[in-house]
Short mmCIF file of C-alpha atoms in Angstrom, two decimals:
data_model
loop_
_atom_site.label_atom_id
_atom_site.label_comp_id
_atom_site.label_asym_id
_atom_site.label_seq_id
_atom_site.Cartn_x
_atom_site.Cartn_y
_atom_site.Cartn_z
CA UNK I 1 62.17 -33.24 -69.50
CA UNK I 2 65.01 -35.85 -70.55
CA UNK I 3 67.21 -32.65 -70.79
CA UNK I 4 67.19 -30.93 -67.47
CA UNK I 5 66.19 -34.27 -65.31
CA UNK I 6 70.46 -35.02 -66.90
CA UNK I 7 71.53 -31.49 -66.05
CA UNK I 8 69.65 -31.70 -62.48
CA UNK I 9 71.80 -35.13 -61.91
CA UNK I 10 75.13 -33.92 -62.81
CA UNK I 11 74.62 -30.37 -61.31
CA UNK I 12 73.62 -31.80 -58.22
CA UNK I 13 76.42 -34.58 -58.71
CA UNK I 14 79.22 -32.46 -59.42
CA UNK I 15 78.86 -29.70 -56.16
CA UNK I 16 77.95 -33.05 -53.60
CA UNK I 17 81.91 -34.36 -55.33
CA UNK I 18 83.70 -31.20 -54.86
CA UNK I 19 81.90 -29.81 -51.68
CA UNK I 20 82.96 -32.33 -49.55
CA UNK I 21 86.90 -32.17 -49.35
CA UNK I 22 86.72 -29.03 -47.98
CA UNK I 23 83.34 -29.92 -45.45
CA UNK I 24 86.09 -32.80 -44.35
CA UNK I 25 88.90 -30.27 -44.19
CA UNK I 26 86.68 -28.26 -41.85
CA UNK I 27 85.41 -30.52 -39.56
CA UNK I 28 88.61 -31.61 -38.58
CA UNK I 29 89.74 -28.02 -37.87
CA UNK I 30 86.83 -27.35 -36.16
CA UNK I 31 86.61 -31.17 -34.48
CA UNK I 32 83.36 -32.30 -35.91
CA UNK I 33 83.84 -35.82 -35.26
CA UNK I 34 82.07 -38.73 -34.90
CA UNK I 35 83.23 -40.92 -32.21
CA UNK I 36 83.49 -44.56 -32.41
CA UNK I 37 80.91 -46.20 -29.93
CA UNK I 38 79.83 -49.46 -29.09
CA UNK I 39 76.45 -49.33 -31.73
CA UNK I 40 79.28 -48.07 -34.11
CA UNK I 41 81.54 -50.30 -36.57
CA UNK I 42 83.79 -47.29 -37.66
CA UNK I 43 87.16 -47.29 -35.52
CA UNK I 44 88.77 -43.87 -36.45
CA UNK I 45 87.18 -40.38 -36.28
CA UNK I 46 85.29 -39.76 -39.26
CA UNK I 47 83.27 -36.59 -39.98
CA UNK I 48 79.29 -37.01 -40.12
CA UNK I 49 78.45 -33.36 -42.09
CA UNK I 50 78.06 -34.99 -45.53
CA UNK I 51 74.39 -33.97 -45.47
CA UNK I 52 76.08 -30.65 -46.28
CA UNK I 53 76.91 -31.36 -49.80
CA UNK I 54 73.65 -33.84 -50.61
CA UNK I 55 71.21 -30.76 -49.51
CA UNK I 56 73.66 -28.04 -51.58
CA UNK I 57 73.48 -30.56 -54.42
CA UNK I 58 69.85 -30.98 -54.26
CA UNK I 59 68.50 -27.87 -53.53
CA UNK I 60 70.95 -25.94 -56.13
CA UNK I 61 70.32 -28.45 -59.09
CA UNK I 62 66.53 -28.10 -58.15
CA UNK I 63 66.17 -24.92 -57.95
CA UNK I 64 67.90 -24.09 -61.07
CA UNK I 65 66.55 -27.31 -63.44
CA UNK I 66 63.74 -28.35 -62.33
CA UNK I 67 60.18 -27.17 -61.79
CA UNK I 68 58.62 -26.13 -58.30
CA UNK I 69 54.81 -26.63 -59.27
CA UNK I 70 52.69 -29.48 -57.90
CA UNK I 71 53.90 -29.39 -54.61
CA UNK I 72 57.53 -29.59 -55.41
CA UNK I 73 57.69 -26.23 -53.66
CA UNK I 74 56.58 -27.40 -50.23
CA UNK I 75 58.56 -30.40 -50.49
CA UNK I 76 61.39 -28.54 -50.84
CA UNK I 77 60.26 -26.25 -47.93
CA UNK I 78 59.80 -29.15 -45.89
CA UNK I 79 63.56 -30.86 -46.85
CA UNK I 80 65.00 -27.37 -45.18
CA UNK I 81 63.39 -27.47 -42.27
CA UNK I 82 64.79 -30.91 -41.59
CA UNK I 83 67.70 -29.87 -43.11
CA UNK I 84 68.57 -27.51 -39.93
CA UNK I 85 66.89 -29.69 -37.02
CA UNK I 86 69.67 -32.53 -38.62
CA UNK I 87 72.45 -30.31 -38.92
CA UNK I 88 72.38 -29.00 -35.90
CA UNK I 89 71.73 -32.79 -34.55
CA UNK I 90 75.16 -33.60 -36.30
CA UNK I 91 76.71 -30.90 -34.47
CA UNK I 92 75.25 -30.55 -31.24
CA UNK I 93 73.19 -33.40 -29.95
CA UNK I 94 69.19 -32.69 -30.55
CA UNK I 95 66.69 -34.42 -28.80
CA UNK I 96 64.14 -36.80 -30.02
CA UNK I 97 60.93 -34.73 -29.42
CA UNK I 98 62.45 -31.77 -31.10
CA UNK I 99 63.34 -33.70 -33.81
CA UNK I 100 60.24 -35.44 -34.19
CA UNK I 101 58.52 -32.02 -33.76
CA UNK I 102 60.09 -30.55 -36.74
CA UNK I 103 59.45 -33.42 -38.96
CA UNK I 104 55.63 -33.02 -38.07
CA UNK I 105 56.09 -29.47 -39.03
CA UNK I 106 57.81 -30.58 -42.47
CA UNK I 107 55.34 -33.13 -43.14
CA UNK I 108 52.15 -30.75 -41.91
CA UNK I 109 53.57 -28.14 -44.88
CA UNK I 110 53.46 -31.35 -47.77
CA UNK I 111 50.00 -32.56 -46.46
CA UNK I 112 48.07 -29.76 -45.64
CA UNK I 113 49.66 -26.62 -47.47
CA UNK I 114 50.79 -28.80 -50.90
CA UNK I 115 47.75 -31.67 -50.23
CA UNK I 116 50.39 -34.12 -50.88
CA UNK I 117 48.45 -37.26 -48.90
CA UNK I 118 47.45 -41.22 -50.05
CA UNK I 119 44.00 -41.01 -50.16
CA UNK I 120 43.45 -44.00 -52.77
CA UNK I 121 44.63 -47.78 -51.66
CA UNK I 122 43.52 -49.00 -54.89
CA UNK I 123 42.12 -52.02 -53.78
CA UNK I 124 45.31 -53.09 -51.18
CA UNK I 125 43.56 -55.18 -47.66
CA UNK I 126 40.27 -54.31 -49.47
CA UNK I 127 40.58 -50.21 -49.27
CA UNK I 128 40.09 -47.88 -52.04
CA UNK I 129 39.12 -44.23 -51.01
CA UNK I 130 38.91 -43.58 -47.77
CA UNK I 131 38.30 -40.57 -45.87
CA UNK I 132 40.12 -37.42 -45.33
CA UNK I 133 41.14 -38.33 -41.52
CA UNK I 134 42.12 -41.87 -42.36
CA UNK I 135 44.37 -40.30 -45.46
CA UNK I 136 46.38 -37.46 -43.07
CA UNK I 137 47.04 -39.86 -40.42
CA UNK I 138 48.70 -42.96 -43.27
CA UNK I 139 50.29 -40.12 -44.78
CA UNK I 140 51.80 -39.05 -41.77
CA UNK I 141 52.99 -42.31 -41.02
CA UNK I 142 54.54 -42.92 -44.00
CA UNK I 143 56.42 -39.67 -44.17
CA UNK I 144 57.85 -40.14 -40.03
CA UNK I 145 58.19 -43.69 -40.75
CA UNK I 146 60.47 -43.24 -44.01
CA UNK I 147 62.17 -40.37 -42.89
CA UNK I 148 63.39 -42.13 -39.62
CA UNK I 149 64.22 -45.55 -41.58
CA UNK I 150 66.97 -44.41 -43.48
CA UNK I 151 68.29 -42.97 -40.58
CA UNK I 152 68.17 -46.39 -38.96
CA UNK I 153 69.69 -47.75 -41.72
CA UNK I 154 72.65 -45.90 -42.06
CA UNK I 155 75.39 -48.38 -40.08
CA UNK I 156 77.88 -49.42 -42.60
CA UNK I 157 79.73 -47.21 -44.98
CA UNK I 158 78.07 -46.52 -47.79
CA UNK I 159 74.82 -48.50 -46.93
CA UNK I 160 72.13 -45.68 -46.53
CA UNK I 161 74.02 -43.69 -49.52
CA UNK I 162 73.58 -47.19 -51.96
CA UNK I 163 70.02 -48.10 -51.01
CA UNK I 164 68.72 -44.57 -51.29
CA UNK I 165 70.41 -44.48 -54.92
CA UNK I 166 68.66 -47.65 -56.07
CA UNK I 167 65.10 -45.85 -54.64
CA UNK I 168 66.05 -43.12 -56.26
CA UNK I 169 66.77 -44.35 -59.40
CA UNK I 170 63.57 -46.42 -59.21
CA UNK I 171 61.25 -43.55 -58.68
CA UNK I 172 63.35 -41.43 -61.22
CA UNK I 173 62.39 -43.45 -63.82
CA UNK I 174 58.72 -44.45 -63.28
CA UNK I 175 58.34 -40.16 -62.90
CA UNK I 176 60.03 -39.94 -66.01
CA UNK I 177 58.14 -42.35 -68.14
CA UNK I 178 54.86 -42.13 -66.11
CA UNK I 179 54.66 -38.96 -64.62
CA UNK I 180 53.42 -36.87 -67.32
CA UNK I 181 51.94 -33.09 -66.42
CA UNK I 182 50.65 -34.37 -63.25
CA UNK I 183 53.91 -35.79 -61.79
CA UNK I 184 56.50 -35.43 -64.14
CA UNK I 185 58.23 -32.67 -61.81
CA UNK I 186 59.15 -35.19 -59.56
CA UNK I 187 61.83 -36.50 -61.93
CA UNK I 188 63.89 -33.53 -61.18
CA UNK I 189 63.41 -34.20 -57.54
CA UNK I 190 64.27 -37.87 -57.93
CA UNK I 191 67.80 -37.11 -60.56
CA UNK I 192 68.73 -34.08 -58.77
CA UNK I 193 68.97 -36.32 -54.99
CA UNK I 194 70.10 -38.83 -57.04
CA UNK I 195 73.25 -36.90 -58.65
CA UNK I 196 74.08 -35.85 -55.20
CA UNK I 197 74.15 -39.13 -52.90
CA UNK I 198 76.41 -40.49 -55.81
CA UNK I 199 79.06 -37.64 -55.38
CA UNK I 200 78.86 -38.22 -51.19
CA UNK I 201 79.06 -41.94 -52.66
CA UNK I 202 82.83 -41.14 -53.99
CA UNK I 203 83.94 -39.96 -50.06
CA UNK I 204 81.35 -42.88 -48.59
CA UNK I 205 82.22 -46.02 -49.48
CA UNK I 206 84.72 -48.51 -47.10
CA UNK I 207 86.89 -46.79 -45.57
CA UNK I 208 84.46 -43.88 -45.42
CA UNK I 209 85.96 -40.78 -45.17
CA UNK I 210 83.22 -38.78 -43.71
CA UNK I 211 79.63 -40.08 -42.74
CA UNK I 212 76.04 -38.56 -44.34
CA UNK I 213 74.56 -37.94 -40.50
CA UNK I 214 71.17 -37.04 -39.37
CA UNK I 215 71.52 -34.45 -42.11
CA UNK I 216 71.94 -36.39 -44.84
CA UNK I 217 69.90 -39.49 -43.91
CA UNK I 218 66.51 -37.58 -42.79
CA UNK I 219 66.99 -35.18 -45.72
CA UNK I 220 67.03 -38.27 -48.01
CA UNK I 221 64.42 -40.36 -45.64
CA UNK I 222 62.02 -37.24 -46.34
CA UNK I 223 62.61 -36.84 -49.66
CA UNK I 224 61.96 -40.40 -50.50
CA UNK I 225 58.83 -40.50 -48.78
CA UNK I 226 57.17 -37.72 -50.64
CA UNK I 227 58.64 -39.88 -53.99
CA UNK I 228 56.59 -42.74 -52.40
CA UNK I 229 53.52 -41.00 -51.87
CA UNK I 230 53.47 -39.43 -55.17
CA UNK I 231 54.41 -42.59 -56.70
CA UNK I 232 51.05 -43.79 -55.77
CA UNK I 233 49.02 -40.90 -55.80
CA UNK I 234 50.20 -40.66 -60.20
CA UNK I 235 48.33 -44.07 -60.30
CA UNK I 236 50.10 -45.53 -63.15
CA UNK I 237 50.14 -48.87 -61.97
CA UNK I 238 46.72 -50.74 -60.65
CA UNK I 239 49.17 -52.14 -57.93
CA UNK I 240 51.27 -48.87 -57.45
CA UNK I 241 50.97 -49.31 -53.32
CA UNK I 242 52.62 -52.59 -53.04
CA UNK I 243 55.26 -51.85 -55.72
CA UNK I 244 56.10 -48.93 -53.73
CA UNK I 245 56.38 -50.85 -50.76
CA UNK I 246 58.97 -52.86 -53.21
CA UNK I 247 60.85 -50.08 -54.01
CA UNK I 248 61.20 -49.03 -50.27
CA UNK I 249 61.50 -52.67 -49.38
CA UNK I 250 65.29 -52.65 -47.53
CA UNK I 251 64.43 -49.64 -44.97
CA UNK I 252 60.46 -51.01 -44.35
CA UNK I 253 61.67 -54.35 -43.85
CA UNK I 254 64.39 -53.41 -41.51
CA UNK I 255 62.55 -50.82 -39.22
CA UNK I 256 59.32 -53.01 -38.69
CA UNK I 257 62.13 -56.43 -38.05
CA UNK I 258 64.07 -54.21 -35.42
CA UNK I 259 61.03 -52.38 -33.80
CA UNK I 260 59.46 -55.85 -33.34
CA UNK I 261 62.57 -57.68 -31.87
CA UNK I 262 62.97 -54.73 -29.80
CA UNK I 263 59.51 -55.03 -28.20
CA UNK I 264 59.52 -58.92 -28.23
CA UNK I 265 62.72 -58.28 -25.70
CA UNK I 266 60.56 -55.97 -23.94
CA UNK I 267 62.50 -52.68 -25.31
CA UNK I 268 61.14 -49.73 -26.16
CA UNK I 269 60.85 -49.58 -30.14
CA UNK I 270 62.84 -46.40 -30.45
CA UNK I 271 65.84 -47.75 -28.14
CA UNK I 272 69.19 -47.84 -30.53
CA UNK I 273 70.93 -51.09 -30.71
CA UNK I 274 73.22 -53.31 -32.78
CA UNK I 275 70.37 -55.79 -34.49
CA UNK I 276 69.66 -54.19 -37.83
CA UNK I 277 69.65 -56.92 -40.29
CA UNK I 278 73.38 -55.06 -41.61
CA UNK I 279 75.38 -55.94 -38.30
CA UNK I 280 73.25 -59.72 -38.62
CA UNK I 281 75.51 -60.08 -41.94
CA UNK I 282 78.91 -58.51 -40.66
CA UNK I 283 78.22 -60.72 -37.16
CA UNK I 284 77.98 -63.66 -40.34
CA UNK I 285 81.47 -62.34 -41.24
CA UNK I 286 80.29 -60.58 -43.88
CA UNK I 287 82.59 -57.14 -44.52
CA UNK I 288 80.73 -54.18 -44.78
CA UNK I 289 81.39 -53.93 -48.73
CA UNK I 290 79.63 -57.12 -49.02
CA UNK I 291 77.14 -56.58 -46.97
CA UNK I 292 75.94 -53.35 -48.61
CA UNK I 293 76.38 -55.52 -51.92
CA UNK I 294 73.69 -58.16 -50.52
CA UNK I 295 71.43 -55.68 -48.92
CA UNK I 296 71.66 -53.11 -52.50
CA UNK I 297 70.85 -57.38 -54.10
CA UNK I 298 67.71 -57.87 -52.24
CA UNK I 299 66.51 -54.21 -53.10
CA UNK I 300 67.07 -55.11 -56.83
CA UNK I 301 65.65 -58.31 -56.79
CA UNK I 302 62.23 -57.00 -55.09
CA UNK I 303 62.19 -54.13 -57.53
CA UNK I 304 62.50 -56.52 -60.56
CA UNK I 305 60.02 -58.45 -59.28
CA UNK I 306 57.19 -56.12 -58.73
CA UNK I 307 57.88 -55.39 -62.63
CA UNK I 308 57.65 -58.56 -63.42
CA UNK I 309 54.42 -59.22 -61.69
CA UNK I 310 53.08 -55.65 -62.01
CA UNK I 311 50.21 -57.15 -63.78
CA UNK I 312 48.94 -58.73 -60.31
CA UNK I 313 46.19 -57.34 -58.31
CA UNK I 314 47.59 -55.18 -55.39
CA UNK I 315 47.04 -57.89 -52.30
CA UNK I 316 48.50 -60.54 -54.44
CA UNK I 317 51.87 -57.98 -54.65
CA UNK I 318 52.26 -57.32 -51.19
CA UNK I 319 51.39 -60.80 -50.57
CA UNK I 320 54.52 -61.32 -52.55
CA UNK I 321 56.60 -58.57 -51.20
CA UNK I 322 55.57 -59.59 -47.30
CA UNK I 323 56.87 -62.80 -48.18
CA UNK I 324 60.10 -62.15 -49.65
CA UNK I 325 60.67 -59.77 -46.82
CA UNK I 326 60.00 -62.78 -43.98
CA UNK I 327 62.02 -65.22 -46.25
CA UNK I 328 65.23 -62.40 -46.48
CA UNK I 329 65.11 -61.63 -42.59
CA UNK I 330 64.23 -65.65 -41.59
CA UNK I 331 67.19 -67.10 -43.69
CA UNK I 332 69.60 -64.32 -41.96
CA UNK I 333 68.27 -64.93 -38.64
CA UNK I 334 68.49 -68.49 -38.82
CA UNK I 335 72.25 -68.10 -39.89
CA UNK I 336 72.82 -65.89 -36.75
CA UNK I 337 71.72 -68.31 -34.28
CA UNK I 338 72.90 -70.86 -36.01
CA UNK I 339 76.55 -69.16 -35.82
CA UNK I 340 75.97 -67.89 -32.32
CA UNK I 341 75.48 -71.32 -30.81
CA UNK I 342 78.48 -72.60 -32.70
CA UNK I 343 80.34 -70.13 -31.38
CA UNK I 344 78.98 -70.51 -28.14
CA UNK I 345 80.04 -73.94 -27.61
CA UNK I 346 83.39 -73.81 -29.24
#
């Protein structure tokens, strides 16, 4: 397993690193472009079809490496399917319902054709099993809720790319040690996204030279959802829910902050603007290497923790986790408005 989850991550790393100079070279023959905008902090047109070389690197190196049994098939079914309804999103605009529509179709082929669904809380706000219905519709959830949160995310060069290599890498590993027959497939899934987000990584980081897109960013949203799910479902920790939430912590914490400030200025939840928690820290002053630096921090520090504590019960861990997440977003949003009056009456 050791041997082709290393093969999967280079494979996939090595066509993501040499796909995309000439996926740049195109787009700017064929103007591909992404514009600079006011919800935007790039200033120069920068091309937004790196999704191109994460999916080649992904699907190739999985394909070839690793193994398509235990749903690993459908999941891949599922990450082409939003593959196309991004790319074409990245080069003509797509709207929302169609989007959404195809990621219910990708997540109806992992639930119902692959049975790919949480059906065990393990204890977590005092469920265990629960029934069929219950388990489609948190599975859903989970799936459109990741899927769209690293889209949300992805702001500030090299943000999205970072945060989904530290998930990765996360999952990667407990598959790899944990996984055994059951799960141990997904390892290949986890190294062979991983390999490729590092190679877009090279091209990504400030100044970004071309931009992941809807491609990239719902590809890798999907992806990691499924990781999630099966993370849970392998059942190697008592507490594998809330450590899961852990892992995911950075694109949870941010869509649930911005979908409640949102509504709380009597928005509607899905209405783009600039208050993800990364333009909070640039509006701090932070620059954007920085603030990827802090935001990649408070990923680590939640994932170390869970391990740390893995021995708790699972309410006692996303007791934790809820906390850390209000004490991340409070001490930033106190900072904001803090700076904001200053500001405002100098």
């Amino acid at each position: 397993m050791l041997y082709n989850s290393v093969l999967s991550f280079c494979w996939a790393f090595l066509i993501a690193v040499f796909a995309i100079p000439s996926i740049i070279y195109v787009a700017h023959i064929k103007k591909l472009l992404d514009e600079p905008n006011l919800r935007t902090v790039h200033e120069s047109l920068t091309p937004r079809l790196g999704g191109l070389a994460i999916f080649a690197g992904f699907m190739s190196a999985l394909t070839i490496f690793g193994s398509l049994e235990n749903g690993v098939q459908q999941v891949l079914a599922g990450s082409i399917i939003i593959f196309f309804i991004g790319l074409k999103d990245d080069v003509v605009p797509v709207s929302a319902f169609k989007k959404f529509f195809v990621q219910v179709l990708a997540a109806g082929i992992v639930m119902f054709v692959a049975d790919i669904r949480i059906s065990d809380f393990k204890g977590m706000l005092g469920l265990y099993e629960v029934d069929h219905g219950i388990s489609y519709v948190v599975t859903f959830l989970v799936i459109i809720g990741i899927t769209n949160a690293i889209n949300l995310i992805d702001g500030v060069d090299g943000l999205a790319g970072v945060i989904v290599m530290i998930i990765t890498s996360a999952f990667g590993v407990y598959f790899y040690l944990y996984g055994g027959e059951a799960f141990g497939e997904y390892s290949y899934v986890a190294f062979s996204l991983l390999g490729s987000i590092i190679g877009f990584l090279r091209y990504n980081f400030h100044k970004a030279i071309i931009f992941m897109g809807d491609t990239g960013s719902l590809v890798s949203g999907f992806i990691l959802s499924i990781l999630g799910i099966q993370f849970v479902r392998m059942e190697a920790f008592d507490a594998s829910p809330s450590i899961a939430i852990a892992v995911l912590i950075i694109p949870i914490m941010d869509t649930l902050r911005v979908f409640m400030l949102r509504i709380l200025n009597g928005a509607s939840p899905f209405s783009p603007d600039k208050n993800h928690i990364h333009h909070r820290l640039m509006d701090l002053g932070f620059s954007q290497v920085m603030t990827v630096f802090l935001l990649a921090l408070i990923n680590l520090f939640a994932i170390l923790g869970v391990n740390v504590f893995s021995n708790l019960e699972n309410n006692y861990l996303l007791f934790l986790m809820v906390g850390y997440g209000f004490l991340v977003t409070g001490v930033i949003e106190i900072f904001y408005l803090r700076s904001k009056r200053e500001n405002a009456s100098a």
